[in-house]
Amino acid sequence: MTAPPDDCLARNEWICGDYLSSRREILLDAVVQHVQLTSVSVLVGLLVALPLAVLGRRWGWAAGPVLAVTTILYTIPSLAMFSLLLPLYGLSATLVVAGLTLYSLTLLVRNILAGLRAVPEDTRQAARGMGYGPVRLLLTVELPLALPAAMAGLRIAAVSAVSLVTVGAIVGFGGLGNLIYAGMNTYFKAQVLTASVLCVVIAVAADLLLLGVQRLLTPWTRAARG
Amino acid sequence: MTTLTEAWDWLSDPANWSGTDGVWQRLLQHLVLTVVCLAVSCLIALPVALVLGHLGRGGALAVNISNVGRAVPTFAVLVLLLLTPVGRWGEGPTVVALVLFAVPPLLTNAYVGMREVDPSTVRAARGMGMTGRQVLFRVELPLSFPMVLNGVRIAAVQLVATATIAALAGGGGLGRIITAGFNLASTPQVVAGAVLVAAFALVVEAVFECAERMAPAWARGTR
């Protein structure tokens, strides 16, 4: 029984347990890179979007230009976005993060602004009547009430970012996309399928995580539903 | 700034525009790919969405398909299809991957548009003796048209953007200029290709904007 190895790796099967066990480290590294790239870019996007949306709410004239610019940024294809930023950041992880941040900006600014605008004027006036200043009004009344809309945008941004990270493979920082890219060139079926499935798993996990956070942060929506 | 001037030099060199690898050829491939995929996606998604919206059923399905679609990376789908027998069928994998990508926004927008038609309008139409088919084509469809068209617009712009990814897997289109630039380590060419793709996406957006403004009042809605 000294035939050449006849396992699923040698037969190049789609589903292969040996692949999982022998490449565990590589897969883990790719997943970690994927999650890091996604979370950093969405967090930076959130940090930039929040003040932009608040500004747009305070001064109505600012909302139009902010929305227009972010929408144009969203129209630029991901592959083109990474390459347009190439002269600025070179072949680096920062390049991918910067590109993804610009994408999440559109979704986040739009949703946070919509959430802030949906706060009823009565509520605002009641808070003012209770002696709330503008900052306290924003932090303790307007932002919490805008949370559901903002979280909806955040969930979409996170899920989209998870899938867009794969395109970062073109500059070598694509997390699981690197494995898909390499597997395409070598016709390595198990690697392509495993990495693709893991991408979807990360996206679903991120979505569920944010949904959980939303439920924790907005207990009043559950109470109202009874 | 030198990169930008070099990119401009690349763009203004007529040699880069002609031939089988030239900009015109890639632009044409990109356009054909986008139009074909958009047409196929509309043929699949719109009838389903309109019927579901008319019946008022399957809303969760329409919305969930859209969410799942967002989570699946187009690039991964493209490579997966490339490794299956579909891969031997020319541009097949690209078309299938792009259609899978464009169907969800079309489906959701058309469905939501149909559901947002005022129920009392629909009841009035029924009261006037219209059949289900008449209600669908004469009342619900015209009223939801702006929303349906908005879905088509979103899908079209996203298709233009995503069609570039086909180049990563050896497909045609403007993305090839970018990937070729990466392989040649020629940043000016990469930036030139990116500018071309971005401009193309913005042109498509502008075309839809113009079409919407020139459309008759009933098709414009009150957005």
Tab-separated table of C-alpha atoms in Angstrom:
chain	number	residue	atom	x	y	z
A	1	MET	CA	0.000	0.000	0.000
A	2	THR	CA	2.605	2.596	-1.001
A	3	ALA	CA	0.551	4.164	-3.767
A	4	PRO	CA	0.923	7.933	-4.322
A	5	PRO	CA	-1.160	9.899	-1.810
A	6	ASP	CA	-4.781	9.648	-2.812
A	7	ASP	CA	-6.367	12.170	-0.473
A	8	CYS	CA	-8.808	14.924	-1.300
A	9	LEU	CA	-5.951	17.422	-1.734
A	10	ALA	CA	-4.380	15.327	-4.478
A	11	ARG	CA	-7.762	14.847	-6.157
A	12	ASN	CA	-8.384	18.633	-5.879
A	13	GLU	CA	-11.852	18.295	-4.401
A	14	TRP	CA	-14.044	21.258	-3.466
A	15	ILE	CA	-14.573	20.154	0.111
A	16	CYS	CA	-11.497	18.829	1.806
A	17	GLY	CA	-10.938	18.182	5.503
A	18	ASP	CA	-7.190	17.707	4.979
A	19	TYR	CA	-6.998	21.238	3.611
A	20	LEU	CA	-8.583	22.601	6.775
A	21	SER	CA	-6.227	20.713	9.075
A	22	SER	CA	-3.011	21.243	7.123
A	23	ARG	CA	-3.523	24.952	6.354
A	24	ARG	CA	-5.077	25.961	9.649
A	25	GLU	CA	-2.422	28.626	10.335
A	26	ILE	CA	-2.717	30.221	6.888
A	27	LEU	CA	-6.508	30.326	7.141
A	28	LEU	CA	-6.361	31.798	10.627
A	29	ASP	CA	-3.934	34.515	9.526
A	30	ALA	CA	-6.153	35.381	6.563
A	31	VAL	CA	-9.265	35.552	8.769
A	32	VAL	CA	-7.463	37.794	11.275
A	33	GLN	CA	-6.276	40.111	8.481
A	34	HIS	CA	-9.773	40.146	6.988
A	35	VAL	CA	-11.437	41.047	10.286
A	36	GLN	CA	-8.779	43.684	11.077
A	37	LEU	CA	-9.095	45.401	7.700
A	38	THR	CA	-12.897	45.392	7.914
A	39	SER	CA	-13.224	46.597	11.493
A	40	VAL	CA	-10.569	49.318	11.238
A	41	SER	CA	-12.043	50.768	8.065
A	42	VAL	CA	-15.633	50.722	9.333
A	43	LEU	CA	-14.563	52.257	12.669
A	44	VAL	CA	-12.613	55.043	10.957
A	45	GLY	CA	-15.590	55.548	8.640
A	46	LEU	CA	-17.870	55.880	11.677
A	47	LEU	CA	-15.517	58.367	13.355
A	48	VAL	CA	-15.522	60.555	10.227
A	49	ALA	CA	-19.213	60.115	9.387
A	50	LEU	CA	-20.582	61.052	12.809
A	51	PRO	CA	-19.311	64.674	12.869
A	52	LEU	CA	-20.195	65.088	9.168
A	53	ALA	CA	-23.782	63.978	9.819
A	54	VAL	CA	-24.091	66.189	12.915
A	55	LEU	CA	-22.788	69.160	10.899
A	56	GLY	CA	-25.279	68.374	8.148
A	57	ARG	CA	-28.074	68.333	10.729
A	58	ARG	CA	-26.995	71.595	12.398
A	59	TRP	CA	-26.499	73.556	9.178
A	60	GLY	CA	-28.901	72.404	6.494
A	61	TRP	CA	-26.806	73.847	3.677
A	62	ALA	CA	-23.894	71.535	4.539
A	63	ALA	CA	-25.983	68.388	4.081
A	64	GLY	CA	-26.274	68.659	0.281
A	65	PRO	CA	-22.558	68.898	-0.541
A	66	VAL	CA	-21.608	66.237	2.040
A	67	LEU	CA	-24.138	63.769	0.626
A	68	ALA	CA	-23.135	64.580	-2.967
A	69	VAL	CA	-19.407	64.044	-2.357
A	70	THR	CA	-19.866	60.789	-0.446
A	71	THR	CA	-22.261	59.483	-3.107
A	72	ILE	CA	-19.737	60.213	-5.873
A	73	LEU	CA	-17.080	58.421	-3.822
A	74	TYR	CA	-19.415	55.422	-3.550
A	75	THR	CA	-19.836	55.358	-7.338
A	76	ILE	CA	-16.118	54.828	-7.924
A	77	PRO	CA	-15.483	51.093	-8.443
A	78	SER	CA	-13.524	49.355	-5.684
A	79	LEU	CA	-10.711	48.242	-7.981
A	80	ALA	CA	-10.453	51.808	-9.316
A	81	MET	CA	-10.634	53.260	-5.785
A	82	PHE	CA	-7.709	51.157	-4.594
A	83	SER	CA	-5.701	52.146	-7.658
A	84	LEU	CA	-6.569	55.855	-7.409
A	85	LEU	CA	-5.285	55.887	-3.827
A	86	LEU	CA	-2.190	53.936	-4.850
A	87	PRO	CA	0.051	57.013	-5.373
A	88	LEU	CA	-0.903	58.207	-1.861
A	89	TYR	CA	-0.419	55.060	0.178
A	90	GLY	CA	1.573	52.654	-2.000
A	91	LEU	CA	1.048	48.890	-1.788
A	92	SER	CA	-0.033	48.741	1.852
A	93	ALA	CA	-2.837	47.729	4.164
A	94	THR	CA	-3.525	51.445	4.705
A	95	LEU	CA	-4.505	51.644	1.025
A	96	VAL	CA	-7.230	49.026	1.475
A	97	VAL	CA	-8.430	50.582	4.738
A	98	ALA	CA	-8.590	54.060	3.169
A	99	GLY	CA	-10.595	52.790	0.207
A	100	LEU	CA	-13.063	50.868	2.375
A	101	THR	CA	-13.421	53.812	4.756
A	102	LEU	CA	-14.487	56.045	1.869
A	103	TYR	CA	-17.116	53.450	0.916
A	104	SER	CA	-18.586	53.106	4.387
A	105	LEU	CA	-18.774	56.909	4.664
A	106	THR	CA	-21.662	57.146	2.201
A	107	LEU	CA	-23.807	54.562	3.948
A	108	LEU	CA	-23.033	55.892	7.429
A	109	VAL	CA	-23.470	59.616	6.759
A	110	ARG	CA	-26.730	58.968	4.929
A	111	ASN	CA	-28.205	56.796	7.675
A	112	ILE	CA	-27.045	58.861	10.660
A	113	LEU	CA	-28.367	62.023	9.009
A	114	ALA	CA	-31.709	60.355	8.274
A	115	GLY	CA	-31.878	59.181	11.878
A	116	LEU	CA	-31.132	62.655	13.265
A	117	ARG	CA	-33.674	64.245	10.946
A	118	ALA	CA	-36.344	61.782	12.058
A	119	VAL	CA	-36.141	62.923	15.701
A	120	PRO	CA	-39.547	64.564	16.282
A	121	GLU	CA	-39.478	68.317	16.823
A	122	ASP	CA	-41.783	67.854	19.854
A	123	THR	CA	-39.154	65.675	21.521
A	124	ARG	CA	-36.470	68.254	20.877
A	125	GLN	CA	-38.624	71.036	22.280
A	126	ALA	CA	-39.519	68.998	25.341
A	127	ALA	CA	-35.834	68.450	26.045
A	128	ARG	CA	-35.089	72.135	25.539
A	129	GLY	CA	-37.935	72.968	27.887
A	130	MET	CA	-36.364	70.713	30.503
A	131	GLY	CA	-33.276	72.904	30.236
A	132	TYR	CA	-31.098	70.764	27.957
A	133	GLY	CA	-28.313	72.664	26.175
A	134	PRO	CA	-27.435	71.881	22.535
A	135	VAL	CA	-24.613	69.450	23.417
A	136	ARG	CA	-26.627	67.583	26.026
A	137	LEU	CA	-29.599	67.504	23.648
A	138	LEU	CA	-27.434	65.971	20.933
A	139	LEU	CA	-25.727	63.408	23.169
A	140	THR	CA	-28.606	62.277	25.356
A	141	VAL	CA	-31.671	62.731	23.134
A	142	GLU	CA	-30.944	63.078	19.424
A	143	LEU	CA	-28.134	60.546	19.003
A	144	PRO	CA	-29.851	57.770	21.005
A	145	LEU	CA	-33.042	58.268	18.989
A	146	ALA	CA	-31.016	58.169	15.764
A	147	LEU	CA	-29.343	54.907	16.834
A	148	PRO	CA	-31.635	52.423	15.044
A	149	ALA	CA	-31.156	54.172	11.670
A	150	ALA	CA	-27.427	54.595	12.285
A	151	MET	CA	-27.035	50.938	13.259
A	152	ALA	CA	-28.878	49.847	10.112
A	153	GLY	CA	-26.314	51.808	8.086
A	154	LEU	CA	-23.463	50.392	10.138
A	155	ARG	CA	-24.636	46.827	9.513
A	156	ILE	CA	-24.812	47.383	5.746
A	157	ALA	CA	-21.409	49.100	5.784
A	158	ALA	CA	-19.803	46.269	7.748
A	159	VAL	CA	-21.261	43.494	5.590
A	160	SER	CA	-20.274	45.307	2.373
A	161	ALA	CA	-16.778	45.951	3.711
A	162	VAL	CA	-16.290	42.249	4.494
A	163	SER	CA	-17.004	41.354	0.892
A	164	LEU	CA	-15.030	44.275	-0.583
A	165	VAL	CA	-11.874	43.420	1.385
A	166	THR	CA	-11.400	40.482	-1.027
A	167	VAL	CA	-10.661	42.932	-3.859
A	168	GLY	CA	-7.690	44.148	-1.790
A	169	ALA	CA	-5.981	40.965	-3.044
A	170	ILE	CA	-4.824	43.043	-6.024
A	171	VAL	CA	-2.397	44.853	-3.705
A	172	GLY	CA	-1.722	41.798	-1.547
A	173	PHE	CA	-3.826	42.895	1.435
A	174	GLY	CA	-7.140	41.182	0.863
A	175	GLY	CA	-7.403	38.852	3.845
A	176	LEU	CA	-9.253	35.785	2.582
A	177	GLY	CA	-9.244	37.411	-0.870
A	178	ASN	CA	-5.523	36.638	-1.064
A	179	LEU	CA	-6.297	32.932	-0.719
A	180	ILE	CA	-9.052	33.153	-3.358
A	181	TYR	CA	-6.714	35.000	-5.722
A	182	ALA	CA	-3.918	32.478	-5.206
A	183	GLY	CA	-6.360	29.564	-5.507
A	184	MET	CA	-7.652	30.909	-8.802
A	185	ASN	CA	-4.184	30.909	-10.334
A	186	THR	CA	-3.329	27.431	-9.075
A	187	TYR	CA	-6.808	25.967	-9.667
A	188	PHE	CA	-6.946	24.995	-5.977
A	189	LYS	CA	-10.666	24.300	-5.481
A	190	ALA	CA	-10.670	23.565	-1.735
A	191	GLN	CA	-8.839	26.817	-0.992
A	192	VAL	CA	-11.203	28.962	-3.078
A	193	LEU	CA	-14.356	27.405	-1.619
A	194	THR	CA	-13.119	27.433	1.980
A	195	ALA	CA	-12.014	31.070	1.783
A	196	SER	CA	-15.286	32.131	0.107
A	197	VAL	CA	-17.401	30.373	2.715
A	198	LEU	CA	-15.338	31.928	5.509
A	199	CYS	CA	-15.976	35.393	3.972
A	200	VAL	CA	-19.724	34.831	4.163
A	201	VAL	CA	-19.418	33.452	7.699
A	202	ILE	CA	-17.527	36.583	8.797
A	203	ALA	CA	-20.133	38.816	7.150
A	204	VAL	CA	-23.021	37.023	8.858
A	205	ALA	CA	-21.190	37.028	12.198
A	206	ALA	CA	-20.519	40.776	11.899
A	207	ASP	CA	-24.168	41.400	11.075
A	208	LEU	CA	-25.409	39.356	14.045
A	209	LEU	CA	-22.871	40.995	16.368
A	210	LEU	CA	-24.024	44.486	15.371
A	211	LEU	CA	-27.662	43.421	15.698
A	212	GLY	CA	-26.892	42.272	19.239
A	213	VAL	CA	-25.151	45.565	20.026
A	214	GLN	CA	-28.139	47.447	18.664
A	215	ARG	CA	-30.531	45.524	20.904
A	216	LEU	CA	-28.357	46.226	23.923
A	217	LEU	CA	-28.108	49.940	23.124
A	218	THR	CA	-31.785	50.494	22.377
A	219	PRO	CA	-33.733	48.646	25.088
A	220	TRP	CA	-36.714	50.982	24.612
A	221	THR	CA	-37.514	49.599	21.141
A	222	ARG	CA	-38.036	46.151	22.639
A	223	ALA	CA	-40.182	47.448	25.486
A	224	ALA	CA	-42.411	49.250	22.995
A	225	ARG	CA	-42.879	46.113	20.947
A	226	GLY	CA	-44.048	44.367	24.110
B	1	MET	CA	1.559	65.077	-8.624
B	2	THR	CA	3.970	63.495	-11.093
B	3	THR	CA	1.825	60.357	-11.094
B	4	LEU	CA	-1.173	62.354	-12.223
B	5	THR	CA	0.678	64.045	-15.067
B	6	GLU	CA	2.110	60.678	-16.110
B	7	ALA	CA	-1.379	59.203	-16.005
B	8	TRP	CA	-2.544	62.063	-18.203
B	9	ASP	CA	0.332	61.340	-20.590
B	10	TRP	CA	-0.805	57.713	-20.738
B	11	LEU	CA	-4.376	58.763	-21.467
B	12	SER	CA	-3.389	61.250	-24.173
B	13	ASP	CA	-1.185	58.749	-26.000
B	14	PRO	CA	-3.242	57.541	-28.999
B	15	ALA	CA	-1.309	54.246	-29.010
B	16	ASN	CA	-3.052	53.265	-25.765
B	17	TRP	CA	-6.505	53.771	-27.278
B	18	SER	CA	-6.301	51.550	-30.358
B	19	GLY	CA	-5.799	47.821	-30.831
B	20	THR	CA	-7.269	44.796	-29.054
B	21	ASP	CA	-5.897	45.924	-25.672
B	22	GLY	CA	-6.757	49.572	-26.337
B	23	VAL	CA	-9.114	51.730	-24.331
B	24	TRP	CA	-11.851	51.747	-26.992
B	25	GLN	CA	-11.926	47.951	-27.133
B	26	ARG	CA	-12.003	47.669	-23.310
B	27	LEU	CA	-14.680	50.353	-23.086
B	28	LEU	CA	-16.839	48.460	-25.573
B	29	GLN	CA	-16.366	45.183	-23.662
B	30	HIS	CA	-17.279	46.944	-20.446
B	31	LEU	CA	-20.390	48.472	-21.977
B	32	VAL	CA	-21.579	45.205	-23.546
B	33	LEU	CA	-20.935	43.312	-20.310
B	34	THR	CA	-22.874	45.875	-18.264
B	35	VAL	CA	-25.815	46.102	-20.665
B	36	VAL	CA	-26.140	42.329	-21.069
B	37	CYS	CA	-25.962	41.706	-17.322
B	38	LEU	CA	-28.399	44.522	-16.558
B	39	ALA	CA	-30.894	43.213	-19.121
B	40	VAL	CA	-30.657	39.642	-17.833
B	41	SER	CA	-30.975	40.769	-14.193
B	42	CYS	CA	-34.011	42.920	-14.984
B	43	LEU	CA	-35.658	40.038	-16.852
B	44	ILE	CA	-35.135	37.798	-13.825
B	45	ALA	CA	-35.765	40.189	-10.935
B	46	LEU	CA	-38.485	42.587	-12.060
B	47	PRO	CA	-41.267	40.094	-12.945
B	48	VAL	CA	-40.680	38.217	-9.683
B	49	ALA	CA	-40.639	41.431	-7.630
B	50	LEU	CA	-43.722	42.875	-9.333
B	51	VAL	CA	-45.752	39.698	-8.861
B	52	LEU	CA	-44.629	39.295	-5.234
B	53	GLY	CA	-45.399	42.957	-4.596
B	54	HIS	CA	-48.802	42.661	-6.233
B	55	LEU	CA	-49.697	39.596	-4.190
B	56	GLY	CA	-48.171	41.140	-1.062
B	57	ARG	CA	-46.291	37.958	-0.303
B	58	GLY	CA	-42.650	36.979	0.015
B	59	GLY	CA	-41.496	40.340	1.315
B	60	ALA	CA	-39.145	38.733	3.812
B	61	LEU	CA	-37.744	36.644	0.966
B	62	ALA	CA	-37.097	39.670	-1.258
B	63	VAL	CA	-35.390	41.617	1.533
B	64	ASN	CA	-33.366	38.666	2.843
B	65	ILE	CA	-32.068	37.745	-0.606
B	66	SER	CA	-30.844	41.310	-0.852
B	67	ASN	CA	-29.015	41.109	2.474
B	68	VAL	CA	-27.440	37.744	1.703
B	69	GLY	CA	-26.394	39.058	-1.716
B	70	ARG	CA	-24.475	41.848	-0.076
B	71	ALA	CA	-22.563	39.441	2.135
B	72	VAL	CA	-21.292	37.256	-0.711
B	73	PRO	CA	-18.153	38.730	-2.314
B	74	THR	CA	-18.583	38.989	-6.090
B	75	PHE	CA	-14.911	38.227	-6.535
B	76	ALA	CA	-15.299	34.931	-4.653
B	77	VAL	CA	-18.352	33.952	-6.717
B	78	LEU	CA	-16.476	34.800	-9.893
B	79	VAL	CA	-13.495	32.622	-8.995
B	80	LEU	CA	-15.726	29.779	-7.792
B	81	LEU	CA	-17.602	29.797	-11.115
B	82	LEU	CA	-14.315	30.002	-13.003
B	83	LEU	CA	-13.218	26.703	-11.454
B	84	THR	CA	-16.495	24.938	-12.331
B	85	PRO	CA	-17.393	23.739	-15.869
B	86	VAL	CA	-19.012	27.165	-16.439
B	87	GLY	CA	-15.445	28.539	-16.504
B	88	ARG	CA	-14.756	27.064	-19.937
B	89	TRP	CA	-17.646	29.067	-21.356
B	90	GLY	CA	-15.888	32.359	-22.157
B	91	GLU	CA	-17.419	35.293	-20.303
B	92	GLY	CA	-19.950	32.935	-18.668
B	93	PRO	CA	-18.628	33.159	-15.093
B	94	THR	CA	-18.489	36.946	-15.250
B	95	VAL	CA	-22.050	37.243	-16.527
B	96	VAL	CA	-23.421	34.801	-13.946
B	97	ALA	CA	-21.540	36.453	-11.065
B	98	LEU	CA	-22.638	39.939	-12.091
B	99	VAL	CA	-26.263	38.901	-12.557
B	100	LEU	CA	-26.277	37.306	-9.098
B	101	PHE	CA	-24.901	40.596	-7.816
B	102	ALA	CA	-27.397	42.862	-9.609
B	103	VAL	CA	-30.586	40.899	-8.876
B	104	PRO	CA	-30.877	41.719	-5.124
B	105	PRO	CA	-31.086	45.559	-5.377
B	106	LEU	CA	-33.503	45.273	-8.307
B	107	LEU	CA	-35.679	42.809	-6.427
B	108	THR	CA	-35.802	44.802	-3.197
B	109	ASN	CA	-36.432	48.190	-4.807
B	110	ALA	CA	-39.176	46.933	-7.110
B	111	TYR	CA	-40.847	45.017	-4.276
B	112	VAL	CA	-40.722	47.933	-1.851
B	113	GLY	CA	-41.983	50.270	-4.595
B	114	MET	CA	-44.988	48.025	-5.211
B	115	ARG	CA	-45.775	47.773	-1.502
B	116	GLU	CA	-45.612	51.541	-1.050
B	117	VAL	CA	-48.495	52.136	-3.443
B	118	ASP	CA	-51.341	53.592	-1.383
B	119	PRO	CA	-53.693	50.674	-0.513
B	120	SER	CA	-56.734	52.932	-0.836
B	121	THR	CA	-55.762	53.648	-4.461
B	122	VAL	CA	-55.607	49.934	-5.129
B	123	ARG	CA	-58.997	49.417	-3.438
B	124	ALA	CA	-60.470	52.225	-5.526
B	125	ALA	CA	-59.194	50.586	-8.699
B	126	ARG	CA	-60.683	47.265	-7.620
B	127	GLY	CA	-63.945	49.024	-6.810
B	128	MET	CA	-64.008	50.351	-10.364
B	129	GLY	CA	-64.009	46.725	-11.463
B	130	MET	CA	-60.375	46.317	-12.502
B	131	THR	CA	-59.027	42.782	-12.560
B	132	GLY	CA	-55.826	41.865	-10.721
B	133	ARG	CA	-53.839	42.135	-13.941
B	134	GLN	CA	-55.294	45.558	-14.730
B	135	VAL	CA	-54.528	46.789	-11.209
B	136	LEU	CA	-50.949	45.577	-11.584
B	137	PHE	CA	-50.266	47.147	-14.984
B	138	ARG	CA	-52.427	50.286	-14.875
B	139	VAL	CA	-52.223	51.318	-11.219
B	140	GLU	CA	-49.449	49.712	-9.194
B	141	LEU	CA	-46.760	49.636	-11.879
B	142	PRO	CA	-47.093	53.304	-12.955
B	143	LEU	CA	-47.191	54.452	-9.330
B	144	SER	CA	-44.168	52.395	-8.300
B	145	PHE	CA	-42.245	53.188	-11.485
B	146	PRO	CA	-39.902	55.797	-9.936
B	147	MET	CA	-38.847	53.325	-7.238
B	148	VAL	CA	-38.394	50.503	-9.773
B	149	LEU	CA	-36.316	52.809	-11.982
B	150	ASN	CA	-34.231	53.836	-8.982
B	151	GLY	CA	-33.428	50.165	-8.402
B	152	VAL	CA	-32.377	49.801	-12.039
B	153	ARG	CA	-30.148	52.841	-11.660
B	154	ILE	CA	-28.480	51.499	-8.516
B	155	ALA	CA	-27.978	48.136	-10.204
B	156	ALA	CA	-26.534	49.735	-13.366
B	157	VAL	CA	-23.985	51.855	-11.520
B	158	GLN	CA	-22.971	48.942	-9.293
B	159	LEU	CA	-22.625	46.707	-12.342
B	160	VAL	CA	-20.272	49.164	-14.039
B	161	ALA	CA	-18.225	49.300	-10.863
B	162	THR	CA	-18.218	45.573	-10.236
B	163	ALA	CA	-17.554	44.557	-13.838
B	164	THR	CA	-13.975	45.752	-13.242
B	165	ILE	CA	-13.490	42.830	-10.861
B	166	ALA	CA	-13.882	40.492	-13.842
B	167	ALA	CA	-10.409	41.592	-14.881
B	168	LEU	CA	-8.949	40.047	-11.703
B	169	ALA	CA	-10.138	36.697	-13.040
B	170	GLY	CA	-8.914	37.272	-16.575
B	171	GLY	CA	-12.135	38.716	-18.002
B	172	GLY	CA	-12.378	41.726	-20.285
B	173	GLY	CA	-13.444	45.301	-19.666
B	174	LEU	CA	-11.793	48.429	-18.336
B	175	GLY	CA	-10.523	46.593	-15.265
B	176	ARG	CA	-7.949	44.931	-17.538
B	177	ILE	CA	-6.156	48.252	-17.940
B	178	ILE	CA	-5.809	48.451	-14.147
B	179	THR	CA	-4.697	44.842	-13.626
B	180	ALA	CA	-2.277	45.092	-16.575
B	181	GLY	CA	-0.877	48.235	-14.959
B	182	PHE	CA	-0.358	46.341	-11.685
B	183	ASN	CA	1.415	43.523	-13.504
B	184	LEU	CA	3.671	45.995	-15.331
B	185	ALA	CA	4.215	47.891	-12.043
B	186	SER	CA	3.135	50.977	-13.984
B	187	THR	CA	1.357	53.272	-11.536
B	188	PRO	CA	0.454	55.852	-14.239
B	189	GLN	CA	-1.402	53.183	-16.216
B	190	VAL	CA	-3.172	51.953	-13.063
B	191	VAL	CA	-4.311	55.471	-12.213
B	192	ALA	CA	-5.314	56.158	-15.824
B	193	GLY	CA	-7.438	52.982	-15.862
B	194	ALA	CA	-9.021	53.911	-12.530
B	195	VAL	CA	-9.911	57.372	-13.818
B	196	LEU	CA	-11.508	55.817	-16.908
B	197	VAL	CA	-13.628	53.394	-14.853
B	198	ALA	CA	-14.689	56.066	-12.375
B	199	ALA	CA	-15.607	58.406	-15.224
B	200	PHE	CA	-17.626	55.656	-16.905
B	201	ALA	CA	-19.526	54.962	-13.678
B	202	LEU	CA	-20.286	58.665	-13.254
B	203	VAL	CA	-21.440	58.924	-16.896
B	204	VAL	CA	-23.909	56.073	-16.329
B	205	GLU	CA	-25.153	57.806	-13.171
B	206	ALA	CA	-25.563	61.046	-15.178
B	207	VAL	CA	-27.414	59.284	-18.006
B	208	PHE	CA	-29.956	57.916	-15.528
B	209	GLU	CA	-30.257	61.325	-13.880
B	210	CYS	CA	-31.007	62.936	-17.271
B	211	ALA	CA	-33.446	60.187	-18.238
B	212	GLU	CA	-35.262	60.729	-14.940
B	213	ARG	CA	-35.499	64.489	-15.464
B	214	MET	CA	-36.727	64.138	-19.033
B	215	ALA	CA	-39.242	61.408	-18.195
B	216	PRO	CA	-42.943	62.283	-18.160
B	217	ALA	CA	-44.252	63.566	-14.855
B	218	TRP	CA	-45.936	60.308	-13.803
B	219	ALA	CA	-42.667	58.415	-14.113
B	220	ARG	CA	-40.739	60.954	-12.082
B	221	GLY	CA	-42.748	60.681	-8.889
B	222	THR	CA	-42.095	63.058	-6.045
B	223	ARG	CA	-38.726	62.046	-4.726
